Short mmCIF file of C-alpha atoms in Angstrom, two decimals:
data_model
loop_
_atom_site.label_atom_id
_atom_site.label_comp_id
_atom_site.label_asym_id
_atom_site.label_seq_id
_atom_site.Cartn_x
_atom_site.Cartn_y
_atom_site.Cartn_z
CA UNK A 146 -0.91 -41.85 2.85
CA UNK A 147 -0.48 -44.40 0.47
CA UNK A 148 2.83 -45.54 -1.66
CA UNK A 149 1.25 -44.13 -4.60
CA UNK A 150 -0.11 -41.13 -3.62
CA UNK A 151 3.87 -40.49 -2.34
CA UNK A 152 5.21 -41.05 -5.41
CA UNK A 153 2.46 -38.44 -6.60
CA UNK A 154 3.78 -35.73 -4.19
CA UNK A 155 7.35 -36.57 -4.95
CA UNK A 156 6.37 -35.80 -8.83
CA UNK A 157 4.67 -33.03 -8.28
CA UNK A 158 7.32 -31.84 -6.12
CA UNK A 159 10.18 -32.91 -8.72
CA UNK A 160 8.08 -30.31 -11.26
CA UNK A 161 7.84 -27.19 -9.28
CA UNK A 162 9.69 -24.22 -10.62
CA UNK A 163 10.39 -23.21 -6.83
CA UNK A 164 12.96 -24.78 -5.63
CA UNK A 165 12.47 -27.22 -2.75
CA UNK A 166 14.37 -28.15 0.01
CA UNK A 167 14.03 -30.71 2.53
CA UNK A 168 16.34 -30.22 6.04
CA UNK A 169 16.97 -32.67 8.41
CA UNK A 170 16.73 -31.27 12.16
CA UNK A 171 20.66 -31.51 12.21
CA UNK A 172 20.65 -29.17 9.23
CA UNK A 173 21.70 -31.40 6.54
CA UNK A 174 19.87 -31.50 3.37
CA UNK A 175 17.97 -34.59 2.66
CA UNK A 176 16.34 -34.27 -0.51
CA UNK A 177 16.10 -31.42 -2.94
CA UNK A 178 14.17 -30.84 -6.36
CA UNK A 179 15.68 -29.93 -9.84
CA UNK A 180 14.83 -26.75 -9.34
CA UNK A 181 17.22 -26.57 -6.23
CA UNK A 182 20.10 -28.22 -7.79
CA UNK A 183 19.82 -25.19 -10.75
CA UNK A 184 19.25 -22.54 -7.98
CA UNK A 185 22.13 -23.52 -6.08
CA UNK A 186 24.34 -25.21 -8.21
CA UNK A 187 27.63 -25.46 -5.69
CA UNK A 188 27.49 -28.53 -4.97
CA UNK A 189 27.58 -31.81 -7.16
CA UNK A 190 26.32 -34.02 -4.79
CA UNK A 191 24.14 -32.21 -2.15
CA UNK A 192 22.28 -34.58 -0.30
CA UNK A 193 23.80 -35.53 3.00
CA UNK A 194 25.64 -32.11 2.98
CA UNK A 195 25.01 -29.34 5.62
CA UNK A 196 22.90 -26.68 4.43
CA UNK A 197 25.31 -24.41 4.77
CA UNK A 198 27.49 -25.81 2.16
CA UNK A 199 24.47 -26.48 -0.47
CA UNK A 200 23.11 -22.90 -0.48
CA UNK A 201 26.42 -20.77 0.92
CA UNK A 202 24.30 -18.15 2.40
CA UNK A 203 24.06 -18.09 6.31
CA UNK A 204 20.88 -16.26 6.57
CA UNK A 205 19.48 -19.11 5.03
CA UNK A 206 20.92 -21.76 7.68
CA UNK A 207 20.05 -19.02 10.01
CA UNK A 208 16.08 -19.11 8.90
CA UNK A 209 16.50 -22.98 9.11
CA UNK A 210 17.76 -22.58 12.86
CA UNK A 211 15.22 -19.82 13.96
CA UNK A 212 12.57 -22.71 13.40
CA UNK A 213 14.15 -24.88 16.12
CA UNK A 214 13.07 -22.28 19.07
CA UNK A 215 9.76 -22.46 18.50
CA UNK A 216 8.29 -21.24 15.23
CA UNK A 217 6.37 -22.72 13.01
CA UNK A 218 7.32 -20.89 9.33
CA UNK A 219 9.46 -17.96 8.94
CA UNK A 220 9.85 -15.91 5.06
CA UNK A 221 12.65 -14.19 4.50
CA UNK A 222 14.01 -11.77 1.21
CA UNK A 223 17.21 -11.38 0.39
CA UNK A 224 19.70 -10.92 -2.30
CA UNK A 225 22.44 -13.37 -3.12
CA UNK A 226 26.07 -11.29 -2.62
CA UNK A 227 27.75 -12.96 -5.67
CA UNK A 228 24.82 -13.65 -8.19
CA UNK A 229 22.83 -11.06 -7.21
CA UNK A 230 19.42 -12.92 -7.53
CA UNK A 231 17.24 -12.11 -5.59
CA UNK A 232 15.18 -14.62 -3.75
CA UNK A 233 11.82 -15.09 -1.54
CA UNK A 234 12.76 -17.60 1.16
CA UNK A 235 9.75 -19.46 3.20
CA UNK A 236 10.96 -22.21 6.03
CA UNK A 237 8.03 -24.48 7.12
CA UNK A 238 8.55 -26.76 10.38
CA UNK A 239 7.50 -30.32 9.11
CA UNK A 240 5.28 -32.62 11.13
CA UNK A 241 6.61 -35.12 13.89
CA UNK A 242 10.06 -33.40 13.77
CA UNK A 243 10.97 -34.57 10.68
CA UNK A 244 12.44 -31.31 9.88
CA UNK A 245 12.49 -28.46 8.14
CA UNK A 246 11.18 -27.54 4.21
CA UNK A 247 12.12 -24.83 2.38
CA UNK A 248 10.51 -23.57 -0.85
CA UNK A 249 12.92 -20.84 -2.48
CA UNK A 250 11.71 -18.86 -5.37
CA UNK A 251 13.55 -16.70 -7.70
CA UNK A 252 12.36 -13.61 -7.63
CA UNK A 253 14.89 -11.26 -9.47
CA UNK A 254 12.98 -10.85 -12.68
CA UNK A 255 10.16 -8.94 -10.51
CA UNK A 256 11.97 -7.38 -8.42
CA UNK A 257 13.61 -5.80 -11.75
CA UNK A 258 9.74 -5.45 -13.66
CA UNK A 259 9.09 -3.67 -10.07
CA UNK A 260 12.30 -0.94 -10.12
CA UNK A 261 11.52 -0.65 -13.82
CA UNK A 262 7.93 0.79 -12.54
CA UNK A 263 9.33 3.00 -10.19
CA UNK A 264 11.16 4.60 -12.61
CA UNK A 265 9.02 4.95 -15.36
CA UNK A 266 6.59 6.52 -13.04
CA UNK A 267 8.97 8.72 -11.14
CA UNK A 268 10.45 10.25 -14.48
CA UNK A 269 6.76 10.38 -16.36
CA UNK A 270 5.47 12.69 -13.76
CA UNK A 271 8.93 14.45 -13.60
CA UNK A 272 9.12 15.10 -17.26
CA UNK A 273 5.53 16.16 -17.42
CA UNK A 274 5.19 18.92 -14.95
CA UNK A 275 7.48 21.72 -16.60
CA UNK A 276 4.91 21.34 -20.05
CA UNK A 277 1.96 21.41 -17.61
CA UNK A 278 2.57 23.77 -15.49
CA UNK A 279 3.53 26.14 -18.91
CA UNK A 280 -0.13 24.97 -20.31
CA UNK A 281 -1.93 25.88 -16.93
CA UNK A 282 -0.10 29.43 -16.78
CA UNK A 283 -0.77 29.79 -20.63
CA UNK A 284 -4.52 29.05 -20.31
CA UNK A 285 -4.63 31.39 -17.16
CA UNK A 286 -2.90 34.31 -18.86
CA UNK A 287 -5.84 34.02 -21.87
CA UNK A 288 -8.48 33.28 -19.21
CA UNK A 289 -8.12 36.54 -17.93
CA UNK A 290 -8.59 38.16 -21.05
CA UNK A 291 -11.74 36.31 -21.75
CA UNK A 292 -15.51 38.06 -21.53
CA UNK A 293 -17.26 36.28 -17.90
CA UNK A 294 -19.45 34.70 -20.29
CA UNK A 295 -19.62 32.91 -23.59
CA UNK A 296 -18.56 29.67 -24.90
CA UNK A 297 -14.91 30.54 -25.58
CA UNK A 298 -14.73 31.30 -21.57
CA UNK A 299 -16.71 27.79 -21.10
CA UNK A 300 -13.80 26.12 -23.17
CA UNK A 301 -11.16 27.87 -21.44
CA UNK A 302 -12.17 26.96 -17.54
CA UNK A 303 -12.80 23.12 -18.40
CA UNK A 304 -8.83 23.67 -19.89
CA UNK A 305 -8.24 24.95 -16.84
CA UNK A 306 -10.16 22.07 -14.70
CA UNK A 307 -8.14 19.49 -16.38
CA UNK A 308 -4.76 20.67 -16.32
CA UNK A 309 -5.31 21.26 -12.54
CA UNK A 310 -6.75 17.82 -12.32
CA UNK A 311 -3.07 16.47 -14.67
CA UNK A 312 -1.62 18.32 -12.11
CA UNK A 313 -2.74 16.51 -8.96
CA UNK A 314 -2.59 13.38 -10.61
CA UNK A 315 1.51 14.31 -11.08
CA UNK A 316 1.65 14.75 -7.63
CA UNK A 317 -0.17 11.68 -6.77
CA UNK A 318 2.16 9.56 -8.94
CA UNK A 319 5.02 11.18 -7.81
CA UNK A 320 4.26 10.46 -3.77
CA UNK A 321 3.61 6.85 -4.90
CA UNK A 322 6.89 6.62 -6.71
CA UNK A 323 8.67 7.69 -3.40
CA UNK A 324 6.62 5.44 -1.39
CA UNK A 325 7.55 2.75 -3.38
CA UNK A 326 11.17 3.78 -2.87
CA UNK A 327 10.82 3.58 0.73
CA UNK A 328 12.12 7.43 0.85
CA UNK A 329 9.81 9.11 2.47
CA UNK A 330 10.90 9.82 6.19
CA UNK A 331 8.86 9.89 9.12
CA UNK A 332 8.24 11.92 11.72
CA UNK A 333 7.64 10.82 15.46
CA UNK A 334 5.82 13.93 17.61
CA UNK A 335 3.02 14.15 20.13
CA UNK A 336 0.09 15.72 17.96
CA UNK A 337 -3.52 16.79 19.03
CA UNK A 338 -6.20 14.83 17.12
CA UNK A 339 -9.17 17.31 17.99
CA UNK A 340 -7.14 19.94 16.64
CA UNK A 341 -6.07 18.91 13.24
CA UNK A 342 -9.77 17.55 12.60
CA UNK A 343 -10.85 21.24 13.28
CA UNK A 344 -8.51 22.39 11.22
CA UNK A 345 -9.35 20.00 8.24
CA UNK A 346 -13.32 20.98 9.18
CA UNK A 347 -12.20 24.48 8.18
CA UNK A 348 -10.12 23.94 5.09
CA UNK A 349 -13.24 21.58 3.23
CA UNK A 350 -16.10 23.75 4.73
CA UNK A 351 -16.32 25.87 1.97
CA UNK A 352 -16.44 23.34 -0.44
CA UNK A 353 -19.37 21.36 1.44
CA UNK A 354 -21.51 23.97 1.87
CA UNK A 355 -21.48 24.92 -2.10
CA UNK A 356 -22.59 21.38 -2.52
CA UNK A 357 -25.25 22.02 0.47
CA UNK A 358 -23.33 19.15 2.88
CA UNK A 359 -22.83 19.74 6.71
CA UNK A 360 -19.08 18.75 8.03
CA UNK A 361 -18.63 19.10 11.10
CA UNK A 362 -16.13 17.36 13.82
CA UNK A 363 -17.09 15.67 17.39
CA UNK A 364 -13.69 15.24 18.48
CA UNK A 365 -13.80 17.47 21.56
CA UNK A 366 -11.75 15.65 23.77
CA UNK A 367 -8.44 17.55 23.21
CA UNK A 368 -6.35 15.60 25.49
CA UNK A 369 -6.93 12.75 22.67
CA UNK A 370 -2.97 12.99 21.22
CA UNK A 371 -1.51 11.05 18.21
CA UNK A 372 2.07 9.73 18.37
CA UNK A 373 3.67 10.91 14.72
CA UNK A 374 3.92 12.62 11.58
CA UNK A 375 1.48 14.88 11.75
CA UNK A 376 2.30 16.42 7.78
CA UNK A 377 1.46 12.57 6.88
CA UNK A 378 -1.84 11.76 8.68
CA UNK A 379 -3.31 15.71 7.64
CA UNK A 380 -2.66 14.32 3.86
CA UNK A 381 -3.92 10.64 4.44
CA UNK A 382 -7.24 12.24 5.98
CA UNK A 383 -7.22 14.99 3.20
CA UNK A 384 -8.03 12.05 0.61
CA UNK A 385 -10.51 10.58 3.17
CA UNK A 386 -12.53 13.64 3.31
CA UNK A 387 -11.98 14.75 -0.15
CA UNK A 388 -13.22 11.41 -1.16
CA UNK A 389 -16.22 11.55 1.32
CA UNK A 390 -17.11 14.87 -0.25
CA UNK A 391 -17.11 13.17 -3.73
CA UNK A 392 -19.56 10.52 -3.22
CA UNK A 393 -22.40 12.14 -0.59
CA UNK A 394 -24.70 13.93 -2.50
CA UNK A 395 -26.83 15.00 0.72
CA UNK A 396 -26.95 14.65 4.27
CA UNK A 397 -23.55 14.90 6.46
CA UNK A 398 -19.67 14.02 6.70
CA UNK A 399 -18.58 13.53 10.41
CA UNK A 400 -15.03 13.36 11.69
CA UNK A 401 -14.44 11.87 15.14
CA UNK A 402 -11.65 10.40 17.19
CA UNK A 403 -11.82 8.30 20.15
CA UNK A 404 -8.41 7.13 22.17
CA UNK A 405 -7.47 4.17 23.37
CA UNK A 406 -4.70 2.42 25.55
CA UNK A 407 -2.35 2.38 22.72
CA UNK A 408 -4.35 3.37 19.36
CA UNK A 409 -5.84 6.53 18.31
CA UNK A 410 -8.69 5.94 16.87
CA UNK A 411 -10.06 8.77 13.58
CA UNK A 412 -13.07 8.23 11.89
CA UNK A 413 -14.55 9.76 9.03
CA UNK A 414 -18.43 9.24 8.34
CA UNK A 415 -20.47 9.93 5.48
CA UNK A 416 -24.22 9.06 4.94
CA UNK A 417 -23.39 9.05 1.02
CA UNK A 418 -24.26 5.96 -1.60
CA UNK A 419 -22.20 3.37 0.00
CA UNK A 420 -19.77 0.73 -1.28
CA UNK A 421 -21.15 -2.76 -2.88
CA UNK A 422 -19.93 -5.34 -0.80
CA UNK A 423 -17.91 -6.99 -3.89
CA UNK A 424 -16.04 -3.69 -4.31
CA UNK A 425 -15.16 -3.12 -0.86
CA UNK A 426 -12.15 -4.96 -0.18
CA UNK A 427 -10.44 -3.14 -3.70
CA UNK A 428 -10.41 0.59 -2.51
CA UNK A 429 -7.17 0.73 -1.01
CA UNK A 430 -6.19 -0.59 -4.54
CA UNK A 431 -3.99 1.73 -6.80
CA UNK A 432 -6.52 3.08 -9.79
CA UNK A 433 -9.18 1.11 -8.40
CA UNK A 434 -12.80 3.19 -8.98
CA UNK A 435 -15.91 1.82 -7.95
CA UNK A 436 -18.07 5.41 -9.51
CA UNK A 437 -20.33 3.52 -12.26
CA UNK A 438 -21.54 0.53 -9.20
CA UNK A 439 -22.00 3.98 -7.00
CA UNK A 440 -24.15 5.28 -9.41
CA UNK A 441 -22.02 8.52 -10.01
CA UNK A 442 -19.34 9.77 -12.53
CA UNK A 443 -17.38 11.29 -10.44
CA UNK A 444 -13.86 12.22 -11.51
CA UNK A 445 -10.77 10.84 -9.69
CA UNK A 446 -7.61 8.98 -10.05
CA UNK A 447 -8.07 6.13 -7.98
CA UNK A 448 -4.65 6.59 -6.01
CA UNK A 449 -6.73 8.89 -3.26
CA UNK A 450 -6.77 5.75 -0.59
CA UNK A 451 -4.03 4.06 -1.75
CA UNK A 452 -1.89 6.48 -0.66
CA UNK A 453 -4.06 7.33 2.92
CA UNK A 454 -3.25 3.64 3.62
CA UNK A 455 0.52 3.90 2.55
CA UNK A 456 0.75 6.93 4.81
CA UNK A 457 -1.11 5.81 8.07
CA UNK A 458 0.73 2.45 7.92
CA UNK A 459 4.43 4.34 7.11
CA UNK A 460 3.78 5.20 11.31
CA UNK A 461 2.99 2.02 12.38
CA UNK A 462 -1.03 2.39 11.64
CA UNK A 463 -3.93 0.70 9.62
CA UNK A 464 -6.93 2.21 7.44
CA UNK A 465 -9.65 0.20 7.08
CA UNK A 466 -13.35 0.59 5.49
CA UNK A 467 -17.04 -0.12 6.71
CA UNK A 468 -19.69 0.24 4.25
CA UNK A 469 -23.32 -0.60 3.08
CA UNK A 470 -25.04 0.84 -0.42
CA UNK A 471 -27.36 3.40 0.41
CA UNK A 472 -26.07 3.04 4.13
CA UNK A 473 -22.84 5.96 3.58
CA UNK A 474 -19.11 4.83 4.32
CA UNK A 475 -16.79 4.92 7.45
CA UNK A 476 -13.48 4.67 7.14
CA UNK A 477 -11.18 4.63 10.38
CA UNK A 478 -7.47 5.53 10.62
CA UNK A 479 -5.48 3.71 13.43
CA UNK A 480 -2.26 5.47 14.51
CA UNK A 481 -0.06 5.18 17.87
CA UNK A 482 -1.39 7.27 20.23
CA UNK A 483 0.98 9.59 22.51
CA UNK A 484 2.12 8.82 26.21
CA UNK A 485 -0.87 10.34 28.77
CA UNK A 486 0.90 13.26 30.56
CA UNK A 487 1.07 13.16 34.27
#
């Protein structure tokens, strides 16, 4: 590297809005940028001081130390005790032991935008469900007093549909908002797979065969057992299958489970329209729909997956998607699987 092209990186370094830190392996700060002297203004004459001193937060120094055993780059969150800003932390070990660099940014403006969210979307669908549930039982009460027939009884069950539809859509919103929260608890219980995929085969079979689809399980191995909250993974798969069921217009849905040394693997298997390739990394996205490159109008909120993913990886799992237009969909749930008894 050139002189010139250092004084470039100094500039562009000297114009960040993250602050920038550069520490010496003995922990002393060598050079910082202006946005480090405004972040932690302590100090009038940093340079040459121990870090300590310049940013007065030991998990910092801590982070700085961490990299001297071995690691490469550590990140770290926290919020400042006195200010109460709260910042994202990254440590990177510099080449030929010159030290350590750390790029602080100030993140308390979203973390606020972000608990703003949560609220707004925790008291919407709080404030929302005493009116709808007093619509739905209104529109019920007058739907039984409605003829089978005619086009005030048409009018009445699509009220119906959608205030049902409002309704799930509260309770989607809602187990986001506590998700988002982090207060959802979780449970930790030796579960059998086969038998809670025979039990979900039950609960949707009605609903496949009145839109002529066969769903059927091949988990028969019932010493296959799942280590934790079984409440959680039923609901995660729920939106797997109901989603399934949404986009295969003919042919099968096929729910299987294979176990391995530490993993439980579930699949779910549909020979319906596929996902484009340019669309498949967005499912697990919240309000993300993909219906008009499927081909379909199907109705849906978009939060189905999102929330299947939240849930498997609450216990320590993944959910992740294989797919091919005209090819159907897999999606597999990874979860811990249970001790083998003796």
């Amino acid at each position: 590297m050139t002189g010139d092209e250092g004084i470039d990186h100094v500039e562009v370094l000297e114009r960040l809005e993250d602050a920038v830190l550069l520490v010496r392996p003995d922990r002393i700060v060598g050079w910082l940028n202006p946005a480090a002297r405004g972040l932690f203004e302590t100090i009038d004459q940093p340079v040459g001081r121990p870090l300590v001193e310049v940013v007065r937060d030991h998990r910092i120094d801590a982070l700085v130390a961490r990299l001297a055993e071995g690691e490469s780059e550590e990140v770290l969150d926290i919020v400042m005790p006195v200010s109460g800003r709260a910042l994202n932390v990254r440590a990177v070990l510099l080449a030929s032991g010159a030290g350590v660099g750390l790029i602080v940014r100030d993140a308390t403006r979203l973390r606020h935008l972000e608990t703003v969210r949560q609220q707004f979307v925790a008291n919407l669908s709080h404030e929302l469900r005493t009116p709808l549930a007093g619509l739905d039982l209104a529109a019920q009460t007058l739907a039984a007093q409605l003829p089978p027939e005619g086009d005030a009884r048409i009018f009445m069950d699509r009220i119906l549909q959608e205030s049902q539809r409002l309704a799930a859509i509260l309770v989607n919103l809602a187990q986001l908002s506590a998700l988002d929260a982090e207060q959802m608890t979780v449970d930790r219980a030796p579960f059998s797979v086969s038998y809670l995929l025979e039990e979900l085969v039950e609960r949707y079979q009605p609903r496949a065969q009145a839109a002529g689809l066969v769903l059927r399980s091949e988990a028969g191995d019932q010493r296959i057992a799942a280590l934790g909250d079984r409440a959680k993974t039923d609901q995660a798969l729920q939106n797997v299958v109901d989603n399934a069921l949404k986009f295969t217009p003919q042919g099968e849905i096929v729910l299987s489970a294979t176990g391995g040394e530490s993993l439980v693997q579930i699949s779910v298997r549909d020979s319906g329209v596929g996902i484009p390739p340019q669309d498949l990394p967005r499912i697990f996205e919240r309000f993300y729909k993909v219906d008009r490159a499927r081909g379909r109008q199907v109705s849906g909120t978009g939060l189905g997956l999102s929330i299947a993913r939240h849930l498997i990886e609450l216990q320590g799992g993944r959910l992740v998607a294989e797919s091919q237009p005209g090819s159907g969909t897999t999606l597999r749930l990874f979860i811990p699987r249970a001790p083998i008894a003796p």
